[in-house]
mmCIF file of C-alpha atoms in Angstrom:
data_model
loop_
_atom_site.group_PDB
_atom_site.id
_atom_site.type_symbol
_atom_site.label_atom_id
_atom_site.label_comp_id
_atom_site.label_asym_id
_atom_site.label_seq_id
_atom_site.Cartn_x
_atom_site.Cartn_y
_atom_site.Cartn_z
ATOM 1 C CA MET A 1 53.539 105.422 151.135
ATOM 2 C CA SER A 2 55.011 103.425 153.891
ATOM 3 C CA LEU A 3 57.905 101.304 153.652
ATOM 4 C CA SER A 4 55.761 97.799 153.174
ATOM 5 C CA THR A 5 53.696 99.154 150.378
ATOM 6 C CA VAL A 6 57.711 100.125 148.476
ATOM 7 C CA LEU A 7 58.892 96.778 148.901
ATOM 8 C CA TYR A 8 55.137 94.920 148.409
ATOM 9 C CA SER A 9 55.080 96.798 145.236
ATOM 10 C CA ILE A 10 58.979 96.670 144.128
ATOM 11 C CA GLN A 11 58.458 92.391 145.012
ATOM 12 C CA GLN A 12 55.321 92.289 142.993
ATOM 13 C CA ASN A 13 56.942 94.106 139.826
ATOM 14 C CA VAL A 14 60.198 92.297 140.129
ATOM 15 C CA LEU A 15 58.470 88.576 139.995
ATOM 16 C CA LYS A 16 56.426 89.496 137.244
ATOM 17 C CA PHE A 17 58.547 91.131 134.916
ATOM 18 C CA GLY A 18 62.161 89.581 136.570
ATOM 19 C CA GLY A 19 60.216 85.783 136.458
ATOM 20 C CA PRO A 20 59.903 85.661 132.426
ATOM 21 C CA ILE A 21 63.188 87.367 132.169
ATOM 22 C CA VAL A 22 65.367 85.320 134.247
ATOM 23 C CA LEU A 23 63.434 81.646 132.914
ATOM 24 C CA SER A 24 64.095 82.880 129.171
ATOM 25 C CA ILE A 25 67.954 83.585 130.146
ATOM 26 C CA GLY A 26 68.132 80.002 132.080
ATOM 27 C CA THR A 27 66.497 78.226 129.511
ATOM 28 C CA ILE A 28 68.868 79.414 126.502
ATOM 29 C CA GLY A 29 71.811 78.666 128.542
ATOM 30 C CA CYS A 30 70.304 75.016 129.464
ATOM 31 C CA ILE A 31 70.018 74.946 125.398
ATOM 32 C CA LEU A 32 73.719 76.227 124.739
ATOM 33 C CA ASN A 33 74.871 74.017 127.612
ATOM 34 C CA LEU A 34 73.507 71.176 126.155
ATOM 35 C CA MET A 35 74.557 71.857 122.729
ATOM 36 C CA VAL A 36 78.785 72.248 123.997
ATOM 37 C CA PHE A 37 78.576 69.625 126.436
ATOM 38 C CA THR A 38 77.166 67.079 123.812
ATOM 39 C CA LYS A 39 79.868 67.474 121.222
ATOM 40 C CA ASN A 40 82.076 64.714 120.198
ATOM 41 C CA SER A 41 85.045 66.215 122.009
ATOM 42 C CA LEU A 42 83.258 66.917 125.107
ATOM 43 C CA ARG A 43 80.829 64.712 125.750
ATOM 44 C CA LYS A 44 83.072 61.707 127.283
ATOM 45 C CA ASN A 45 84.840 64.287 129.341
ATOM 46 C CA PRO A 46 84.659 63.552 133.353
ATOM 47 C CA SER A 47 83.081 65.699 134.980
ATOM 48 C CA SER A 48 82.187 66.497 138.484
ATOM 49 C CA ILE A 49 83.092 63.919 141.431
ATOM 50 C CA ASP A 50 83.794 61.922 138.322
ATOM 51 C CA ARG A 51 86.990 64.162 137.602
ATOM 52 C CA THR A 52 88.639 63.261 140.719
ATOM 53 C CA LEU A 53 88.014 60.014 139.956
ATOM 54 C CA ILE A 54 89.619 59.611 136.800
ATOM 55 C CA THR A 55 92.339 62.509 137.789
ATOM 56 C CA SER A 56 93.739 59.987 140.832
ATOM 57 C CA LYS A 57 97.267 59.017 141.124
ATOM 58 C CA LYS A 58 95.637 55.358 142.576
ATOM 59 C CA VAL A 59 94.851 52.813 140.108
ATOM 60 C CA GLU A 60 91.803 51.173 141.965
ATOM 61 C CA THR A 61 90.210 54.919 142.390
ATOM 62 C CA ARG A 62 90.351 55.533 138.671
ATOM 63 C CA GLN A 63 89.133 51.971 138.511
ATOM 64 C CA ARG A 64 85.778 53.457 139.843
ATOM 65 C CA SER A 65 85.321 55.978 137.155
ATOM 66 C CA THR A 66 82.797 53.927 134.907
ATOM 67 C CA ARG A 67 79.303 54.866 133.106
ATOM 68 C CA ARG A 68 77.618 52.026 135.575
ATOM 69 C CA LEU A 69 78.550 53.785 139.095
ATOM 70 C CA ILE A 70 77.701 56.946 137.032
ATOM 71 C CA LEU A 71 74.059 56.398 136.214
ATOM 72 C CA THR A 72 73.557 54.489 139.889
ATOM 73 C CA SER A 73 74.888 58.121 141.314
ATOM 74 C CA LEU A 74 72.236 60.143 139.622
ATOM 75 C CA ILE A 75 69.608 58.206 139.571
ATOM 76 C CA SER A 76 70.286 57.469 143.762
ATOM 77 C CA LEU A 77 70.657 61.646 144.062
ATOM 78 C CA ILE A 78 67.352 61.970 142.357
ATOM 79 C CA LEU A 79 65.703 59.540 144.752
ATOM 80 C CA PHE A 80 67.549 61.126 147.612
ATOM 81 C CA TYR A 81 66.396 64.318 146.902
ATOM 82 C CA ALA A 82 62.607 63.619 146.222
ATOM 83 C CA ILE A 83 62.219 61.866 148.856
ATOM 84 C CA VAL A 84 64.006 64.398 151.004
ATOM 85 C CA GLU A 85 61.798 67.527 150.164
ATOM 86 C CA ILE A 86 58.288 65.643 150.056
ATOM 87 C CA HIS A 87 57.650 67.418 152.810
ATOM 88 C CA GLY A 88 57.049 70.629 150.824
ATOM 89 C CA LEU A 89 54.301 69.001 149.183
ATOM 90 C CA LEU A 90 52.640 68.335 152.674
ATOM 91 C CA PHE A 91 53.775 71.151 154.884
ATOM 92 C CA MET A 92 52.893 74.489 152.775
ATOM 93 C CA GLU A 93 50.071 77.053 153.349
ATOM 94 C CA ILE A 94 48.650 80.114 152.027
ATOM 95 C CA LEU A 95 49.614 82.737 154.472
ATOM 96 C CA GLN A 96 47.756 86.229 154.602
ATOM 97 C CA TYR A 97 50.351 89.195 155.785
ATOM 98 C CA GLY A 98 48.167 91.671 155.079
ATOM 99 C CA PRO A 99 45.171 92.868 152.568
ATOM 100 C CA ASN A 100 44.798 90.879 149.571
ATOM 101 C CA TYR A 101 48.676 90.080 150.493
ATOM 102 C CA PHE A 102 49.034 85.689 150.595
ATOM 103 C CA VAL A 103 52.164 84.371 150.164
ATOM 104 C CA CYS A 104 52.711 80.048 149.602
ATOM 105 C CA PHE A 105 54.997 79.809 152.638
ATOM 106 C CA TYR A 106 55.797 77.376 155.233
ATOM 107 C CA GLN A 107 53.573 75.934 158.295
ATOM 108 C CA PRO A 108 54.134 78.234 161.103
ATOM 109 C CA GLY A 109 55.646 76.554 164.146
ATOM 110 C CA THR A 110 57.662 74.109 164.136
ATOM 111 C CA TYR A 111 58.098 73.194 160.382
ATOM 112 C CA THR A 112 58.979 76.838 160.001
ATOM 113 C CA THR A 113 61.941 76.540 162.581
ATOM 114 C CA PHE A 114 63.575 72.847 160.901
ATOM 115 C CA MET A 115 63.067 74.800 157.151
ATOM 116 C CA GLY A 116 65.336 77.504 158.581
ATOM 117 C CA TYR A 117 67.466 74.451 159.504
ATOM 118 C CA HIS A 118 67.274 72.468 156.293
ATOM 119 C CA ALA A 119 67.956 75.815 154.042
ATOM 120 C CA LEU A 120 71.772 76.683 156.392
ATOM 121 C CA ILE A 121 72.496 72.815 156.598
ATOM 122 C CA VAL A 122 71.237 71.578 152.847
ATOM 123 C CA ASN A 123 71.653 75.160 150.738
ATOM 124 C CA GLY A 124 73.779 76.796 152.348
ATOM 125 C CA PHE A 125 77.036 74.592 153.938
ATOM 126 C CA ILE A 126 76.602 70.869 152.619
ATOM 127 C CA PRO A 127 76.534 72.466 148.492
ATOM 128 C CA PRO A 128 79.413 74.808 148.501
ATOM 129 C CA LEU A 129 81.673 72.267 150.965
ATOM 130 C CA LEU A 130 81.671 69.707 148.657
ATOM 131 C CA MET A 131 82.723 71.707 145.958
ATOM 132 C CA ALA A 132 85.184 73.100 147.493
ATOM 133 C CA ILE A 133 86.115 69.648 148.781
ATOM 134 C CA PHE A 134 85.954 68.033 145.564
ATOM 135 C CA GLY A 135 87.039 70.591 143.514
ATOM 136 C CA LEU A 136 90.204 71.216 145.165
ATOM 137 C CA TRP A 137 91.008 67.594 145.148
ATOM 138 C CA THR A 138 90.710 67.343 141.394
ATOM 139 C CA VAL A 139 92.903 70.592 141.117
ATOM 140 C CA LYS A 140 95.672 68.797 143.581
ATOM 141 C CA ASN A 141 95.293 65.059 141.611
ATOM 142 C CA VAL A 142 95.644 67.666 138.055
ATOM 143 C CA ARG A 143 99.007 69.462 139.159
ATOM 144 C CA ASN A 144 100.549 65.693 140.803
ATOM 145 C CA VAL A 145 100.009 64.328 137.339
ATOM 146 C CA GLN A 146 101.480 67.907 135.667
ATOM 147 C CA ARG A 147 104.318 66.819 138.053
ATOM 148 C CA ARG A 148 104.762 63.384 137.019
ATOM 149 C CA LEU A 149 104.999 64.142 132.978
ATOM 150 C CA SER A 150 107.270 66.830 134.157
ATOM 151 C CA ILE A 151 109.851 64.701 135.537
ATOM 152 C CA THR A 152 109.066 62.354 132.976
ATOM 153 C CA HIS A 153 110.492 64.350 130.171
ATOM 154 C CA ALA A 154 113.450 65.606 131.906
ATOM 155 C CA THR A 155 114.359 61.952 133.117
ATOM 156 C CA ASN A 156 114.271 60.877 129.329
ATOM 157 C CA ARG A 157 115.501 63.469 127.316
ATOM 158 C CA GLU A 158 118.228 66.165 128.031
ATOM 159 C CA HIS A 159 115.480 69.262 127.585
ATOM 160 C CA ILE A 160 111.758 69.177 128.818
ATOM 161 C CA ASN A 161 109.416 69.279 126.703
ATOM 162 C CA ILE A 162 106.829 71.898 127.599
ATOM 163 C CA GLY A 163 104.527 71.078 124.947
ATOM 164 C CA ARG A 164 102.252 68.481 127.140
ATOM 165 C CA PRO A 165 102.395 70.030 130.290
ATOM 166 C CA TYR A 166 101.619 73.597 129.344
ATOM 167 C CA VAL A 167 98.143 71.957 128.635
ATOM 168 C CA ILE A 168 97.921 70.158 131.299
ATOM 169 C CA GLN A 169 98.556 74.329 132.925
ATOM 170 C CA SER A 170 96.002 76.093 130.704
ATOM 171 C CA LYS A 171 93.084 73.375 132.037
ATOM 172 C CA ASP A 172 94.105 73.200 135.610
ATOM 173 C CA ARG A 173 93.981 77.694 135.522
ATOM 174 C CA GLN A 174 90.658 77.024 133.648
ATOM 175 C CA LEU A 175 88.949 74.039 136.476
ATOM 176 C CA ILE A 176 90.792 76.718 139.310
ATOM 177 C CA ARG A 177 88.589 79.499 137.920
ATOM 178 C CA MET A 178 85.273 77.414 137.379
ATOM 179 C CA LEU A 179 85.480 76.317 140.695
ATOM 180 C CA LEU A 180 85.816 79.630 142.399
ATOM 181 C CA VAL A 181 82.968 81.134 140.534
ATOM 182 C CA ASP A 182 80.882 78.307 140.916
ATOM 183 C CA ILE A 183 81.639 78.405 144.787
ATOM 184 C CA ILE A 184 81.364 82.241 144.890
ATOM 185 C CA ALA A 185 78.224 82.600 142.621
ATOM 186 C CA PHE A 186 76.497 80.190 144.878
ATOM 187 C CA ILE A 187 77.502 81.754 148.014
ATOM 188 C CA ILE A 188 76.677 85.552 146.109
ATOM 189 C CA PHE A 189 72.922 83.902 145.289
ATOM 190 C CA LYS A 190 71.740 81.107 147.770
ATOM 191 C CA PHE A 191 72.914 82.215 151.173
ATOM 192 C CA PRO A 192 70.664 85.548 151.363
ATOM 193 C CA VAL A 193 67.741 83.426 151.306
ATOM 194 C CA THR A 194 69.451 81.457 154.064
ATOM 195 C CA ILE A 195 70.464 84.106 156.232
ATOM 196 C CA ILE A 196 66.679 85.509 155.899
ATOM 197 C CA LEU A 197 65.404 81.855 157.433
ATOM 198 C CA ILE A 198 67.714 82.249 160.020
ATOM 199 C CA TYR A 199 66.440 85.430 161.321
ATOM 200 C CA GLN A 200 63.020 84.578 161.215
ATOM 201 C CA GLN A 201 63.841 81.746 163.528
ATOM 202 C CA ILE A 202 65.813 83.855 165.610
ATOM 203 C CA THR A 203 62.651 86.700 165.989
ATOM 204 C CA GLN A 204 59.996 84.043 165.789
ATOM 205 C CA TYR A 205 59.211 84.966 169.149
ATOM 206 C CA ASN A 206 59.285 88.592 168.808
ATOM 207 C CA GLN A 207 55.867 90.332 168.872
ATOM 208 C CA LYS A 208 55.738 92.072 164.991
ATOM 209 C CA SER A 209 53.420 94.268 163.315
ATOM 210 C CA SER A 210 51.587 93.414 159.961
ATOM 211 C CA GLU A 211 53.664 96.251 158.487
ATOM 212 C CA GLN A 212 56.841 94.514 159.831
ATOM 213 C CA GLN A 213 55.764 90.841 158.634
ATOM 214 C CA ILE A 214 55.353 92.359 155.066
ATOM 215 C CA ILE A 215 58.105 93.819 155.315
ATOM 216 C CA GLU A 216 60.405 90.634 155.887
ATOM 217 C CA GLN A 217 57.888 88.293 153.235
ATOM 218 C CA SER A 218 59.046 90.906 150.833
ATOM 219 C CA PHE A 219 62.741 90.378 151.637
ATOM 220 C CA LEU A 220 61.919 87.057 151.396
ATOM 221 C CA GLN A 221 60.115 86.433 148.252
ATOM 222 C CA LEU A 222 63.023 89.427 147.044
ATOM 223 C CA SER A 223 65.392 86.843 147.860
ATOM 224 C CA TYR A 224 63.881 83.493 147.028
ATOM 225 C CA PHE A 225 64.025 85.283 143.208
ATOM 226 C CA TRP A 226 67.452 86.115 143.498
ATOM 227 C CA TYR A 227 68.365 82.594 144.753
ATOM 228 C CA PHE A 228 67.235 81.063 141.053
ATOM 229 C CA ILE A 229 69.635 83.822 139.169
ATOM 230 C CA ASP A 230 72.587 81.148 139.745
ATOM 231 C CA SER A 231 70.714 78.430 138.488
ATOM 232 C CA SER A 232 70.204 80.232 135.192
ATOM 233 C CA ILE A 233 73.370 81.547 134.406
ATOM 234 C CA SER A 234 75.924 79.034 134.540
ATOM 235 C CA CYS A 235 76.653 78.918 130.389
ATOM 236 C CA TYR A 236 76.873 82.655 130.681
ATOM 237 C CA THR A 237 80.206 81.600 133.975
ATOM 238 C CA ASN A 238 81.419 78.952 131.181
ATOM 239 C CA ILE A 239 81.992 81.517 128.414
ATOM 240 C CA LEU A 240 83.710 83.725 130.669
ATOM 241 C CA VAL A 241 85.821 81.771 132.424
ATOM 242 C CA SER A 242 86.435 78.691 129.653
ATOM 243 C CA LYS A 243 88.227 79.400 126.642
ATOM 244 C CA THR A 244 87.352 76.120 125.410
ATOM 245 C CA PHE A 245 83.807 76.433 126.402
ATOM 246 C CA ARG A 246 83.992 79.307 124.559
ATOM 247 C CA THR A 247 85.830 78.012 121.196
ATOM 248 C CA GLU A 248 83.357 75.244 120.777
ATOM 249 C CA LEU A 249 79.889 77.475 121.483
ATOM 250 C CA LYS A 250 81.672 79.676 118.697
ATOM 251 C CA ASN A 251 81.996 77.276 116.119
ATOM 252 C CA ILE A 252 78.729 75.980 116.907
ATOM 253 C CA LEU A 253 76.998 79.118 116.433
ATOM 254 C CA SER A 254 79.025 79.885 113.017
ATOM 255 C CA ASN A 255 77.517 76.486 111.744
ATOM 256 C CA ILE A 256 74.031 77.304 112.241
ATOM 257 C CA SER A 257 74.430 80.964 110.843
ATOM 258 C CA LEU A 258 76.648 79.224 107.953
ATOM 259 C CA PHE A 259 73.333 77.010 107.515
ATOM 260 C CA PHE A 260 71.202 79.386 107.613
ATOM 261 C CA CYS A 261 72.616 81.623 105.206
ATOM 262 C CA ARG A 262 72.876 79.020 102.629
ATOM 263 C CA ARG A 263 69.383 78.077 102.696
ATOM 264 C CA PRO A 264 67.498 79.346 99.396
#
C-alpha cells in the first residue's frame, strides 16, 4: 500500500469520525461559555480591547469604553470580514487529484498564490500579534492599578492592606495565563495550514506526480481539520486556567443537577 493511499485513508477517517466529535465538543463548549459569561457576575465584565481601554490610567482612554463603541466595533468587524472573505465564494473549484479523489480547493494559479499570502498574513501573523499587543498592554495597565493601590494604602495607613492588591494579583495571573494559552493554542492549531500553503506556493512550479499531489492534499486537509480544533476548545482552556470560570461553571452545573433531582 502506497503512502498516498494510507494518508488518503487516514484523512477520510479523521474527517468522517473526528469532524462530528470536534463539532459536538465545540457546541457543548460554546453552550457552557454562554451560560457562564451571561451570568450577572460576568455579563458586564469588559474583555478583549475593551478591557485594555477600561484599565488605562488615562481618563480619556477609559471614557472610550462604551457600549456604543463595542457594538460599532462588532458590526464593523463582521462587515469587514464578510467583505474580505467573500472571494472564497467566487474562486473555489472542485479539483481532481486522483481516481475518485475530488477536493474543493482554490483555483490554481494567481488565486492560490494570493491565498497562500492571505493565510500567512491574516491567519498566521496578525491575530497572534494583536492578541499579544493588547493582552500585554492590559496586563501592564492592571499592574499599574495594583501599584497605585499599594501606594495609596501605604500612604494612608501605617501598614499596607493586602486584601485588595491580592485580588488584583490573582486576576493578573489568570489574565496572563489565559493570554499565553490563547496565543500558544492559536500558534499550535492555526500555523500548520499556513506553513503547508506557503510550501505549496514555493513548490507550485515544480513537476509533481499524482501521488505527490495526493500526499500534499491529504496533509492540507488534515491541517484544516487541526485548524478548526482551536475554535472548539476555548471553554476547556478557560476551565484549566481560570478559577473564576471554574467556580461559575461548577455553580451552574450544580443548580442544573438540583433542578432535575427535585423534579417528581
